[in-house]
CSV table of C-alpha atoms and ligand atoms in Angstrom, one decimal:
chain,number,residue,atom,x,y,z
A,581,MET,CA,4.9,18.4,-1.6
A,582,LYS,CA,3.5,15.0,-0.7
A,583,ARG,CA,5.8,12.5,1.1
A,584,THR,CA,6.9,9.5,-0.9
A,585,LEU,CA,5.3,6.4,0.6
A,586,ILE,CA,7.0,3.0,0.4
A,587,VAL,CA,5.1,0.1,1.9
A,588,ALA,CA,6.5,-3.4,2.5
A,589,ASN,CA,3.7,-5.9,2.3
A,590,TRP,CA,5.3,-9.0,3.9
A,591,LYS,CA,2.1,-11.0,3.4
A,592,MET,CA,2.1,-14.4,5.1
A,593,HIS,CA,5.9,-14.6,5.4
A,594,LEU,CA,8.3,-14.1,8.3
A,595,ASN,CA,7.7,-15.2,11.9
A,596,THR,CA,8.6,-12.9,14.8
A,597,SER,CA,12.3,-13.6,14.9
A,598,GLN,CA,12.7,-13.5,11.1
A,599,ALA,CA,10.8,-10.1,11.0
A,600,SER,CA,13.0,-8.7,13.8
A,601,LEU,CA,16.1,-9.7,11.9
A,602,LEU,CA,14.9,-8.1,8.7
A,603,LEU,CA,13.9,-4.9,10.7
A,604,HIS,CA,17.4,-4.8,12.2
A,605,ARG,CA,19.1,-5.0,8.9
A,606,LEU,CA,16.8,-2.4,7.3
A,607,HIS,CA,17.4,-0.2,10.3
A,608,GLU,CA,21.1,-0.3,9.6
A,609,ARG,CA,20.7,0.5,5.9
A,610,ILE,CA,17.9,3.0,5.8
A,611,LYS,CA,18.4,6.7,6.7
A,612,ILE,CA,15.8,9.1,8.0
A,613,HIS,CA,14.4,11.4,5.3
A,614,ARG,CA,11.7,13.9,6.0
A,615,ASP,CA,10.1,13.5,2.6
A,616,ILE,CA,10.0,9.7,2.6
A,617,GLU,CA,7.8,7.5,4.7
A,618,ILE,CA,8.6,3.8,5.1
A,619,VAL,CA,5.9,1.5,6.2
A,620,LEU,CA,6.2,-2.2,7.2
A,621,SER,CA,3.3,-4.5,7.1
A,622,PRO,CA,4.0,-7.8,8.8
A,623,SER,CA,1.6,-10.5,9.8
A,624,MET,CA,-0.9,-9.7,12.5
A,625,LEU,CA,1.0,-11.8,15.1
A,626,VAL,CA,4.2,-9.9,14.5
A,627,LEU,CA,2.8,-6.4,14.7
A,628,GLN,CA,2.9,-6.1,18.5
A,629,PRO,CA,6.5,-7.3,19.0
A,630,LEU,CA,7.7,-5.2,16.0
A,631,SER,CA,6.0,-2.1,17.4
A,632,LEU,CA,8.3,-2.4,20.5
A,633,GLN,CA,11.4,-2.5,18.3
A,634,ILE,CA,10.9,0.0,15.5
A,635,ASP,CA,12.5,3.4,15.4
A,636,ARG,CA,9.4,5.5,14.8
A,637,ARG,CA,11.3,8.2,13.1
A,638,LYS,CA,12.2,5.7,10.4
A,639,PHE,CA,9.3,3.2,10.1
A,640,ARG,CA,5.6,3.1,10.6
A,641,LEU,CA,3.5,-0.1,10.8
A,642,ALA,CA,0.5,-1.2,8.7
A,643,ALA,CA,-1.9,-4.2,9.3
A,644,GLN,CA,-2.6,-6.3,6.2
A,645,ASN,CA,-6.2,-6.7,7.1
A,646,ALA,CA,-8.8,-6.2,9.9
A,647,PHE,CA,-12.5,-6.8,10.4
A,648,HIS,CA,-15.0,-4.0,9.9
A,649,LYS,CA,-17.0,-4.4,13.1
A,650,ASP,CA,-15.5,-2.8,16.2
A,651,GLU,CA,-16.2,-5.7,18.5
A,652,GLY,CA,-18.5,-8.7,19.1
A,653,ALA,CA,-19.0,-12.4,18.4
A,654,TYR,CA,-16.7,-12.7,15.4
A,655,THR,CA,-14.5,-15.7,16.2
A,656,GLY,CA,-11.0,-15.4,14.8
A,657,GLU,CA,-11.2,-11.7,13.7
A,658,VAL,CA,-9.2,-8.7,14.8
A,659,SER,CA,-11.0,-5.3,14.7
A,660,PHE,CA,-9.6,-1.9,13.5
A,661,THR,CA,-10.4,-0.7,17.1
A,662,MET,CA,-7.9,-3.2,18.5
A,663,LEU,CA,-5.2,-2.0,16.1
A,664,GLN,CA,-5.7,1.7,16.8
A,665,ASP,CA,-2.6,2.2,18.9
A,666,LEU,CA,-0.5,-0.2,17.0
A,667,VAL,CA,-0.6,0.8,13.4
A,668,HIS,CA,-0.8,3.9,11.3
A,669,TYR,CA,-2.1,2.2,8.1
A,670,VAL,CA,-4.0,-0.8,7.1
A,671,ILE,CA,-4.1,-2.5,3.7
A,672,VAL,CA,-7.7,-2.9,2.4
A,673,GLY,CA,-9.0,-4.6,-0.7
A,674,HIS,CA,-5.8,-6.3,-1.6
A,675,SER,CA,-6.4,-8.7,-4.5
A,676,ASP,CA,-5.4,-11.6,-2.2
A,677,ARG,CA,-8.4,-10.7,0.0
A,678,ARG,CA,-10.7,-10.0,-2.9
A,679,TYR,CA,-10.0,-13.2,-4.9
A,680,LYS,CA,-8.7,-15.7,-2.4
A,681,PHE,CA,-11.0,-14.8,0.5
A,682,GLY,CA,-14.0,-13.6,-1.5
A,683,GLU,CA,-14.1,-10.0,-0.2
A,684,GLY,CA,-16.6,-8.1,-2.4
A,685,LEU,CA,-17.1,-4.4,-3.0
A,686,ASP,CA,-19.3,-4.0,0.0
A,687,THR,CA,-16.8,-5.6,2.4
A,688,VAL,CA,-14.0,-3.4,1.1
A,689,ARG,CA,-16.3,-0.3,1.5
A,690,ASP,CA,-17.1,-1.3,5.1
A,691,LYS,CA,-13.4,-1.9,5.9
A,692,VAL,CA,-12.3,1.5,4.5
A,693,ALA,CA,-15.0,3.2,6.6
A,694,ALA,CA,-14.0,1.2,9.7
A,695,ALA,CA,-10.4,2.1,9.3
A,696,VAL,CA,-11.1,5.8,9.0
A,697,ARG,CA,-13.6,5.7,11.9
A,698,ASN,CA,-10.8,4.3,14.0
A,699,GLY,CA,-8.2,6.8,12.9
A,700,ILE,CA,-6.2,4.4,10.8
A,701,VAL,CA,-5.3,5.3,7.2
A,702,PRO,CA,-6.6,2.8,4.7
A,703,ILE,CA,-4.3,1.8,1.8
A,704,LEU,CA,-7.0,0.9,-0.6
A,705,CYS,CA,-5.8,-1.5,-3.3
A,706,VAL,CA,-7.6,-1.5,-6.7
A,707,GLY,CA,-6.7,-3.2,-10.0
A,708,GLU,CA,-7.9,-5.3,-12.9
A,709,THR,CA,-7.3,-9.0,-13.5
A,710,LYS,CA,-5.6,-10.3,-16.6
A,711,ASN,CA,-9.0,-11.3,-18.1
A,712,GLU,CA,-10.5,-7.9,-17.4
A,713,ARG,CA,-7.5,-6.2,-19.0
A,714,LEU,CA,-7.9,-8.4,-22.1
A,715,GLN,CA,-11.6,-7.6,-22.3
A,716,GLY,CA,-10.8,-3.8,-22.2
A,717,GLU,CA,-12.5,-3.4,-18.8
A,718,THR,CA,-9.7,-1.9,-16.8
A,719,MET,CA,-11.2,1.6,-16.5
A,720,GLN,CA,-14.6,0.3,-15.5
A,721,VAL,CA,-13.1,-2.0,-12.9
A,722,LEU,CA,-11.1,0.8,-11.4
A,723,HIS,CA,-14.1,3.0,-11.4
A,724,ASP,CA,-16.3,0.5,-9.6
A,725,GLN,CA,-13.7,-0.4,-7.0
A,726,VAL,CA,-12.7,3.2,-6.2
A,727,VAL,CA,-16.2,4.7,-6.2
A,728,SER,CA,-17.8,1.9,-4.1
A,729,ALA,CA,-14.8,1.8,-1.6
A,730,VAL,CA,-14.9,5.5,-0.7
A,731,SER,CA,-18.7,5.9,-0.8
A,732,ASN,CA,-19.1,6.2,3.0
A,733,LEU,CA,-16.4,8.8,3.5
A,734,THR,CA,-16.9,12.5,4.1
A,735,SER,CA,-15.1,15.1,2.1
A,736,ARG,CA,-12.8,15.7,5.1
A,737,GLU,CA,-12.0,12.0,5.4
A,738,ILE,CA,-11.1,11.4,1.8
A,739,HIS,CA,-8.0,13.6,2.0
A,740,ASP,CA,-6.1,11.1,4.1
A,741,ILE,CA,-6.6,7.8,2.3
A,742,VAL,CA,-4.0,6.1,0.1
A,743,ILE,CA,-5.0,4.3,-3.1
A,744,ALA,CA,-2.7,1.6,-4.5
A,745,TYR,CA,-3.0,0.7,-8.2
A,746,GLU,CA,-2.1,-2.9,-8.3
A,747,PRO,CA,-2.9,-4.7,-11.6
A,748,VAL,CA,-3.6,-8.3,-10.4
A,749,TRP,CA,-1.8,-9.7,-13.4
A,750,ALA,CA,1.4,-7.9,-12.5
A,751,LEU,CA,1.6,-9.2,-8.9
A,752,SER,CA,4.5,-11.6,-8.3
A,753,SER,CA,4.2,-14.9,-6.6
A,754,GLY,CA,6.7,-13.7,-4.0
A,755,THR,CA,9.9,-14.8,-5.7
A,756,ASP,CA,9.5,-14.1,-9.4
A,757,TYR,CA,9.3,-10.3,-9.2
A,758,LEU,CA,12.4,-9.8,-11.2
A,759,HIS,CA,11.0,-11.7,-14.2
A,760,HIS,CA,7.4,-10.7,-14.0
A,761,GLU,CA,5.5,-8.7,-16.6
A,762,ILE,CA,4.7,-5.1,-15.4
A,763,PRO,CA,2.6,-2.4,-17.0
A,764,LYS,CA,4.1,0.2,-19.2
A,765,PRO,CA,4.6,3.6,-17.6
A,766,GLY,CA,1.9,5.1,-19.9
A,767,ASP,CA,-0.7,2.5,-18.7
A,768,ILE,CA,0.1,3.2,-15.1
A,769,ALA,CA,-0.3,6.9,-15.7
A,770,LYS,CA,-3.6,6.4,-17.4
A,771,ALA,CA,-4.9,4.3,-14.5
A,772,VAL,CA,-3.8,7.0,-12.0
A,773,VAL,CA,-5.6,9.7,-14.0
A,774,ALA,CA,-8.7,7.6,-14.0
A,775,ILE,CA,-8.5,7.0,-10.2
A,776,ARG,CA,-8.0,10.7,-9.5
A,777,ASN,CA,-10.8,11.6,-11.9
A,778,ASP,CA,-13.2,9.5,-9.9
A,779,ILE,CA,-12.1,11.1,-6.6
A,780,SER,CA,-12.4,14.5,-8.3
A,781,GLU,CA,-15.9,13.9,-9.5
A,782,LEU,CA,-17.0,12.8,-6.0
A,783,TYR,CA,-15.0,15.2,-3.8
A,784,GLY,CA,-13.5,17.9,-5.9
A,785,LYS,CA,-10.1,18.6,-7.5
A,786,LYS,CA,-8.3,19.4,-4.3
A,787,ALA,CA,-9.2,16.1,-2.7
A,788,SER,CA,-8.1,14.2,-5.9
A,789,GLU,CA,-4.7,15.9,-5.7
A,790,SER,CA,-4.1,15.3,-2.0
A,791,VAL,CA,-4.9,11.5,-2.1
A,792,ARG,CA,-1.6,9.6,-2.5
A,793,VAL,CA,-1.6,7.0,-5.2
A,794,LEU,CA,0.9,4.1,-5.1
A,795,TYR,CA,1.8,1.5,-7.7
A,796,GLY,CA,2.1,-2.1,-6.7
A,797,GLY,CA,3.1,-5.2,-8.7
A,798,SER,CA,6.5,-6.9,-9.1
A,799,SER,CA,8.5,-3.7,-8.3
A,800,SER,CA,12.2,-4.2,-7.4
A,801,ALA,CA,15.3,-2.2,-6.8
A,802,SER,CA,16.0,-2.0,-10.5
A,803,THR,CA,12.5,-0.8,-11.5
A,804,ALA,CA,11.5,1.3,-8.5
A,805,ARG,CA,12.8,4.6,-9.6
A,806,GLY,CA,11.2,4.4,-13.0
A,807,LEU,CA,7.9,3.4,-11.5
A,808,MET,CA,8.0,6.2,-8.9
A,809,GLU,CA,8.7,8.7,-11.7
A,810,VAL,CA,5.4,7.9,-13.5
A,811,GLU,CA,3.2,11.0,-13.5
A,812,GLY,CA,0.9,11.0,-10.5
A,813,ILE,CA,2.6,8.1,-8.6
A,814,ASP,CA,3.5,8.9,-4.9
A,815,GLY,CA,5.2,5.7,-4.0
A,816,LEU,CA,5.2,1.9,-4.1
A,817,LEU,CA,3.4,-1.0,-2.4
A,818,VAL,CA,6.1,-3.7,-2.5
A,819,GLY,CA,5.5,-7.4,-2.0
A,820,GLY,CA,8.1,-10.0,-2.9
A,821,ALA,CA,11.1,-7.6,-3.1
A,822,SER,CA,10.3,-6.3,0.4
A,823,LEU,CA,11.3,-9.6,1.9
A,824,ASN,CA,14.9,-9.1,0.7
A,825,TYR,CA,16.7,-6.4,2.4
A,826,HIS,CA,19.1,-5.6,-0.5
A,827,GLU,CA,16.2,-5.2,-2.8
A,828,PHE,CA,14.0,-3.2,-0.4
A,829,SER,CA,16.8,-0.9,0.7
A,830,GLY,CA,17.6,-0.5,-3.0
A,831,ILE,CA,14.0,0.6,-3.6
A,832,VAL,CA,14.3,3.1,-0.7
A,833,ASP,CA,17.6,4.4,-2.2
A,834,GLY,CA,15.8,4.9,-5.5
A,835,ALA,CA,13.3,7.1,-3.6
A,836,TYR,CA,16.1,9.1,-2.0
A,837,ARG,CA,17.8,9.7,-5.3
A,838,MET,CA,14.6,10.8,-6.9
A,839,ARG,CA,13.7,13.3,-4.1
A,840,ARG,CA,17.3,14.6,-4.2
A,841,ALA,CA,17.1,15.1,-7.9
A,842,GLU,CA,13.7,16.9,-7.5
A,843,GLU,CA,15.2,19.2,-4.8
A,844,GLY,CA,18.0,20.0,-7.3
B,447,PGA,P1,4.6,-8.0,-5.5
B,447,PGA,O1,3.4,-7.7,-4.5
B,447,PGA,O2,5.5,-6.8,-5.3
B,447,PGA,O3,5.3,-9.2,-4.9
B,447,PGA,O4,4.0,-8.1,-6.8
B,447,PGA,C1,2.7,-6.5,-4.3
B,447,PGA,C2,1.5,-6.7,-3.5
B,447,PGA,O5,0.9,-7.7,-3.6
B,447,PGA,O6,1.1,-5.8,-2.7
């Protein structure tokens, strides 16, 4: 059975001491579970100090972004090569990057390939905007984003990647996650089927089953378990609620309870 993956995307929040404090509190609350993987994604600046403090049996680290060239004259950028020993995962194609920083399909594809080339697991975010949803374009958008992003991967490399379905319209501003509209379970399930079908057509059924698919968008302690129980969902990518340790540890508790219920 696949491990449940819960990723805390702290975005551009928390300086080093704030992040250390949150880590400390999470460490006290969160127990080790062999079927649950907890990943923290702080800002680039905080990765190094946090890597010295984390209990690796409990937490892994993810970068929120990196540049697809391994080295060179790229002022201001950090490469996947530089992150190799520091992180296990990297978030790629987040809608913040696509829509606020103009990253197109080709850039996302190059970043996915660079992550894999450097032994880092990409967490590829895909999802439709509100307008695309209203126009009935959701499936086409997911298809284009998934197919283009994985197009440089071999059939061996595809098994390791993680895909996060994050409808852009469902993402919180960071604080309003408790009151934000989120998709119906049936709509999430449909999106997951579409994502796995794309992988299946390109790489076969086995690959499509082994890829972990997460949901992201205004998840919280009260909605987490229901979201994780959606058919085909293997975990959550959490933004706003991951900055609050009650909320985030509540989300992790939801995963424990779910796995325990499955074990019977
Ligand atoms: P949210 O963010 O949980 O605050 O909606 C999720 C994300 O942007 O990854």
